[in-house]
Amino acid sequence: MNKIKNFSRLNDYFFKNLMGRDERKGLALDFLNSIVELEDNKYFVDLKFLNTEKTPDKIDGKLSRLDIQAQTDDGTFWDIEVQVSREDYMPERSLFYLSRIYGNQLNSGEKYPVLKRTIGINLLNFNLDQLRTLSSWHNYCCFCVPNTNVVVTRHLEMHFLELPKIKISDIKRLKKAEQWGAYFSGKYTDKDMEVLAMNNPVIKQALDYEAYFNSNDELRKEYLAREEAILDERIRHGYSHQQGIVKGIEKNKIETATNALKEGLSPELIAKITNLNIEEVNRLRQQLNK
């Protein structure tokens, strides 16, 4: 069976099947160890998945998250998510879900020392406006004192992997994190992926599963259904955004006209400047004169 046309490794249904299953947790461990480095050359050696549903539900007609929640052997909680559509409030979104995971750790009567570090990994198919001045594709944040290197706590930590920023000159000389970034970005050829697979057997496992996924009728069906749902969501978001821009322009016109009337400009001149019709400008003037 042929590979799905324009197959996306950032389809969250594929991603969760690839990274979020016990039989392939070695892939998830390799990925996490490449992104978050422990002190003294230590590694995460085991993990358990905390949310194992295979398909997402829709809530109030909206596309729900299909993330991976896990806990590694050191007690750290993880929330791993891919996001293909631009999300203006991605940092706030990530912090919200991390805070829920963090808060749910503490039962009634328990003390704060039982709380474990909670880390969010966000694989993004777009660049964050908040990080536009940074050229690196992998950035993370925690609670720090501004303008110092003093870390208050790492109990909440957010990692943002902006895949469009990845620039690779030699596919043979990549660090582990860059190898995973190159794989998920979809920017590189099948030949490049073969080179990665030769240098990293875990990437080869990912490619082997990807081939199996593409050959499985049921998995293909779920993948395509998810792609359709994501596309519908992007179209709705784009329409809403466009409508918001139109409303914003109209609001600015009215504010400009109102201020111009206060300065004593003629309605005819204001109508010409703002492209509002003369009747609308006169209505605004009547409201000001009440």
Coordinates of C-alpha atoms in Angstrom, one line a residue:
M1 CA 0.0 0.0 0.0
N2 CA 1.3 3.5 -0.9
K3 CA 2.3 6.0 1.7
I4 CA -0.3 8.6 2.6
K5 CA 0.2 11.6 0.4
N6 CA 1.8 14.5 2.2
F7 CA 2.1 12.3 5.3
S8 CA 2.6 14.5 8.4
R9 CA 4.6 13.2 11.4
L10 CA 3.0 16.0 13.4
N11 CA -0.5 14.5 13.0
D12 CA -1.2 14.1 16.7
Y13 CA -3.0 10.7 16.2
F14 CA 0.2 9.4 14.5
F15 CA 2.4 11.0 17.1
K16 CA 0.5 9.5 20.0
N17 CA 0.6 6.0 18.4
L18 CA 4.4 6.4 17.7
M19 CA 5.4 7.9 21.1
G20 CA 2.6 7.1 23.5
R21 CA 2.4 3.3 23.5
D22 CA 4.1 0.9 26.0
E23 CA 5.5 -1.2 23.2
R24 CA 7.4 1.8 21.8
K25 CA 8.2 3.7 25.1
G26 CA 11.9 3.4 24.2
L27 CA 11.2 6.0 21.5
A28 CA 9.6 8.3 24.0
L29 CA 12.5 7.9 26.4
D30 CA 15.1 8.6 23.7
F31 CA 13.2 11.7 22.7
L32 CA 12.8 13.0 26.2
N33 CA 16.5 12.3 27.1
S34 CA 17.5 14.3 24.0
I35 CA 15.4 17.3 24.9
V36 CA 16.0 17.5 28.7
E37 CA 19.5 16.8 30.0
L38 CA 19.9 15.6 33.6
E39 CA 22.9 16.4 35.8
D40 CA 25.9 14.1 36.1
N41 CA 25.2 12.5 32.7
K42 CA 22.2 10.7 34.1
Y43 CA 19.3 9.6 31.9
F44 CA 15.6 8.7 32.3
V45 CA 15.5 4.9 32.1
D46 CA 11.8 4.1 32.4
L47 CA 8.4 5.8 32.1
K48 CA 4.7 5.0 32.4
F49 CA 1.9 6.5 30.3
L50 CA -0.9 8.2 32.2
N51 CA -3.4 8.8 29.4
T52 CA -3.8 6.0 26.9
E53 CA -7.0 6.8 25.0
K54 CA -6.6 6.0 21.3
T55 CA -8.9 8.6 19.9
P56 CA -9.8 12.1 21.1
D57 CA -13.2 13.4 22.0
K58 CA -14.7 16.6 20.8
I59 CA -15.8 19.0 23.5
D60 CA -18.5 21.6 22.6
G61 CA -17.7 21.0 18.9
K62 CA -14.1 22.0 19.3
L63 CA -11.1 19.9 18.4
S64 CA -9.7 18.4 21.6
R65 CA -6.1 17.8 22.6
L66 CA -4.5 14.5 21.9
D67 CA -1.4 14.8 24.0
I68 CA 0.9 12.3 25.8
Q69 CA 1.0 12.4 29.6
A70 CA 3.7 10.3 31.2
Q71 CA 5.8 9.9 34.4
T72 CA 9.5 9.0 34.3
D73 CA 11.3 6.8 36.8
D74 CA 12.6 9.9 38.7
G75 CA 9.0 11.0 39.4
T76 CA 8.9 13.8 36.8
F77 CA 5.5 14.3 35.1
W78 CA 5.4 15.1 31.4
D79 CA 2.9 16.6 29.0
I80 CA 4.0 16.2 25.3
E81 CA 1.9 17.9 22.6
V82 CA 2.3 18.6 18.9
Q83 CA 0.6 21.7 17.5
V84 CA 0.4 22.3 13.7
S85 CA -2.0 25.3 13.7
R86 CA -0.8 28.6 15.0
E87 CA -1.8 29.2 18.5
D88 CA -1.3 32.9 19.6
Y89 CA -1.5 32.0 23.3
M90 CA 0.7 28.8 23.2
P91 CA 2.7 29.6 26.3
E92 CA -0.4 30.3 28.3
R93 CA -2.0 27.2 27.0
S94 CA 1.0 25.0 27.9
L95 CA 1.2 26.6 31.3
F96 CA -2.5 26.0 31.9
Y97 CA -2.3 22.2 31.2
L98 CA 1.0 21.9 33.1
S99 CA -0.6 23.6 36.1
R100 CA -3.5 21.2 36.1
I101 CA -1.1 18.2 36.1
Y102 CA 1.0 19.8 38.8
G103 CA -2.0 20.7 41.0
N104 CA -3.6 17.3 40.7
Q105 CA -0.5 15.7 42.3
L106 CA -1.4 17.0 45.8
N107 CA -4.1 15.2 47.7
S108 CA -5.9 16.6 50.7
G109 CA -3.6 16.7 53.7
E110 CA -0.4 16.1 51.7
K111 CA 2.5 18.4 52.0
Y112 CA 4.3 20.4 49.3
P113 CA 7.4 18.2 49.3
V114 CA 5.4 15.4 47.5
L115 CA 5.1 17.6 44.4
K116 CA 7.2 16.5 41.5
R117 CA 8.7 18.4 38.6
T118 CA 6.3 18.8 35.7
I119 CA 7.7 19.5 32.2
G120 CA 5.8 20.4 29.0
I121 CA 7.3 19.6 25.6
N122 CA 5.6 21.5 22.7
L123 CA 6.5 20.4 19.2
L124 CA 5.4 23.4 17.0
N125 CA 4.9 23.6 13.3
F126 CA 5.1 27.4 13.5
N127 CA 7.3 30.0 15.2
L128 CA 6.2 31.7 18.4
D129 CA 5.9 35.5 18.3
Q130 CA 7.2 35.6 21.9
L131 CA 10.4 33.9 20.7
R132 CA 10.8 35.8 17.4
T133 CA 14.1 37.4 18.5
L134 CA 15.7 34.0 19.2
S135 CA 17.2 32.0 16.4
S136 CA 17.5 28.7 18.2
W137 CA 14.8 26.1 17.5
H138 CA 14.7 24.7 21.1
N139 CA 14.0 27.1 24.0
Y140 CA 12.7 26.5 27.4
C141 CA 11.6 28.5 30.4
C142 CA 11.1 28.0 34.1
F143 CA 10.6 30.3 37.1
C144 CA 13.7 32.6 37.3
V145 CA 14.6 36.0 38.6
P146 CA 14.6 38.4 35.7
N147 CA 18.0 39.5 34.4
T148 CA 19.8 36.9 36.4
N149 CA 20.8 33.3 36.2
V150 CA 19.0 32.6 39.5
V151 CA 16.4 29.8 39.1
V152 CA 13.7 29.9 41.7
T153 CA 12.2 26.5 40.8
R154 CA 12.2 24.1 37.9
H155 CA 9.0 22.4 39.1
L156 CA 7.2 23.9 36.1
E157 CA 9.2 23.9 32.9
M158 CA 8.0 24.5 29.3
H159 CA 10.0 23.5 26.2
F160 CA 9.1 24.9 22.8
L161 CA 10.5 23.2 19.7
E162 CA 9.9 25.5 16.8
L163 CA 10.5 23.2 13.9
P164 CA 10.5 25.8 11.1
K165 CA 13.7 27.2 12.7
I166 CA 15.6 24.0 12.1
K167 CA 18.5 24.6 9.7
I168 CA 20.8 21.6 9.1
S169 CA 24.0 21.8 7.0
D170 CA 25.2 18.2 7.5
I171 CA 22.6 15.5 8.3
K172 CA 25.4 13.2 9.4
R173 CA 26.5 15.5 12.2
L174 CA 23.5 16.0 14.4
K175 CA 22.9 15.9 18.1
K176 CA 20.1 13.6 19.3
A177 CA 17.6 16.5 19.7
E178 CA 18.4 17.7 16.2
Q179 CA 17.9 14.2 14.8
W180 CA 14.4 14.1 16.3
G181 CA 13.7 17.7 15.2
A182 CA 14.8 16.8 11.6
Y183 CA 12.6 13.7 11.7
F184 CA 9.4 15.5 12.9
S185 CA 9.9 18.6 10.7
G186 CA 9.3 16.7 7.5
K187 CA 11.7 19.1 5.8
Y188 CA 14.2 16.4 4.8
T189 CA 14.2 13.7 2.1
D190 CA 13.8 10.0 2.4
K191 CA 17.5 9.7 1.7
D192 CA 18.3 12.0 4.6
M193 CA 16.1 9.9 6.8
E194 CA 18.0 6.8 5.7
V195 CA 21.2 8.5 6.9
L196 CA 19.6 9.4 10.2
A197 CA 18.4 5.8 10.6
M198 CA 22.0 4.5 10.0
N199 CA 23.3 6.9 12.7
N200 CA 20.5 6.3 15.2
P201 CA 18.7 3.0 15.6
V202 CA 15.9 4.6 17.5
I203 CA 15.1 6.8 14.5
K204 CA 15.1 3.6 12.4
Q205 CA 12.5 2.2 14.7
A206 CA 10.4 5.3 14.2
L207 CA 10.7 5.0 10.4
D208 CA 9.8 1.3 10.6
Y209 CA 6.7 2.0 12.6
E210 CA 5.8 4.9 10.2
A211 CA 5.9 2.4 7.3
Y212 CA 3.7 0.0 9.3
F213 CA 1.3 2.8 10.2
N214 CA 0.9 3.7 6.5
S215 CA 0.2 0.1 5.6
N216 CA -2.6 -0.4 8.2
D217 CA -6.1 0.4 6.9
E218 CA -7.5 1.2 10.4
L219 CA -4.7 3.5 11.3
R220 CA -4.8 5.3 8.0
K221 CA -8.5 5.8 8.4
E222 CA -8.1 7.4 11.9
Y223 CA -5.2 9.5 10.6
L224 CA -7.2 10.9 7.7
A225 CA -10.2 11.6 10.0
R226 CA -7.9 13.5 12.3
E227 CA -6.4 15.5 9.4
E228 CA -9.8 16.4 8.3
A229 CA -10.8 17.6 11.8
I230 CA -7.6 19.6 12.1
L231 CA -8.2 21.2 8.6
D232 CA -11.8 22.1 9.6
E233 CA -10.5 23.7 12.8
R234 CA -7.9 25.7 10.9
I235 CA -10.6 27.0 8.5
R236 CA -12.9 28.0 11.3
H237 CA -10.0 29.7 13.1
G238 CA -9.0 31.5 10.0
Y239 CA -12.5 32.7 9.3
S240 CA -12.9 33.9 12.9
H241 CA -9.5 35.7 12.8
Q242 CA -10.5 37.4 9.5
Q243 CA -13.8 38.5 11.0
G244 CA -12.0 39.8 14.0
I245 CA -9.7 41.9 11.7
V246 CA -12.7 43.3 9.9
K247 CA -14.4 44.3 13.2
G248 CA -11.1 45.8 14.4
I249 CA -10.7 47.9 11.3
E250 CA -14.3 49.2 11.6
K251 CA -13.8 50.0 15.3
N252 CA -10.6 51.9 14.5
K253 CA -12.5 53.9 11.8
I254 CA -15.2 54.9 14.3
E255 CA -12.6 55.8 17.0
T256 CA -10.7 57.9 14.4
A257 CA -13.9 59.7 13.3
T258 CA -15.0 60.4 16.9
N259 CA -11.6 61.9 17.8
A260 CA -11.6 64.0 14.6
L261 CA -15.1 65.3 15.4
K262 CA -13.8 66.3 18.8
E263 CA -11.0 68.2 17.1
G264 CA -13.5 70.1 15.0
L265 CA -12.9 68.6 11.6
S266 CA -15.8 68.7 9.2
P267 CA -18.0 65.6 8.7
E268 CA -17.2 65.7 4.9
L269 CA -13.4 65.6 5.5
I270 CA -13.7 62.9 8.2
A271 CA -15.8 60.7 5.8
K272 CA -13.2 61.1 3.1
I273 CA -10.3 60.2 5.5
T274 CA -12.0 57.2 7.2
N275 CA -14.1 55.9 4.2
L276 CA -17.1 56.0 6.5
N277 CA -20.3 57.3 4.8
I278 CA -21.4 60.8 5.7
E279 CA -24.5 59.5 7.4
E280 CA -22.4 57.4 9.8
V281 CA -20.2 60.4 10.6
N282 CA -23.2 62.6 11.2
R283 CA -24.7 60.0 13.5
L284 CA -21.5 60.0 15.5
R285 CA -21.6 63.8 15.7
Q286 CA -25.1 63.7 17.1
Q287 CA -24.1 61.2 19.7
L288 CA -21.3 63.5 20.8
N289 CA -23.6 66.5 21.0
K290 CA -26.1 64.8 23.3

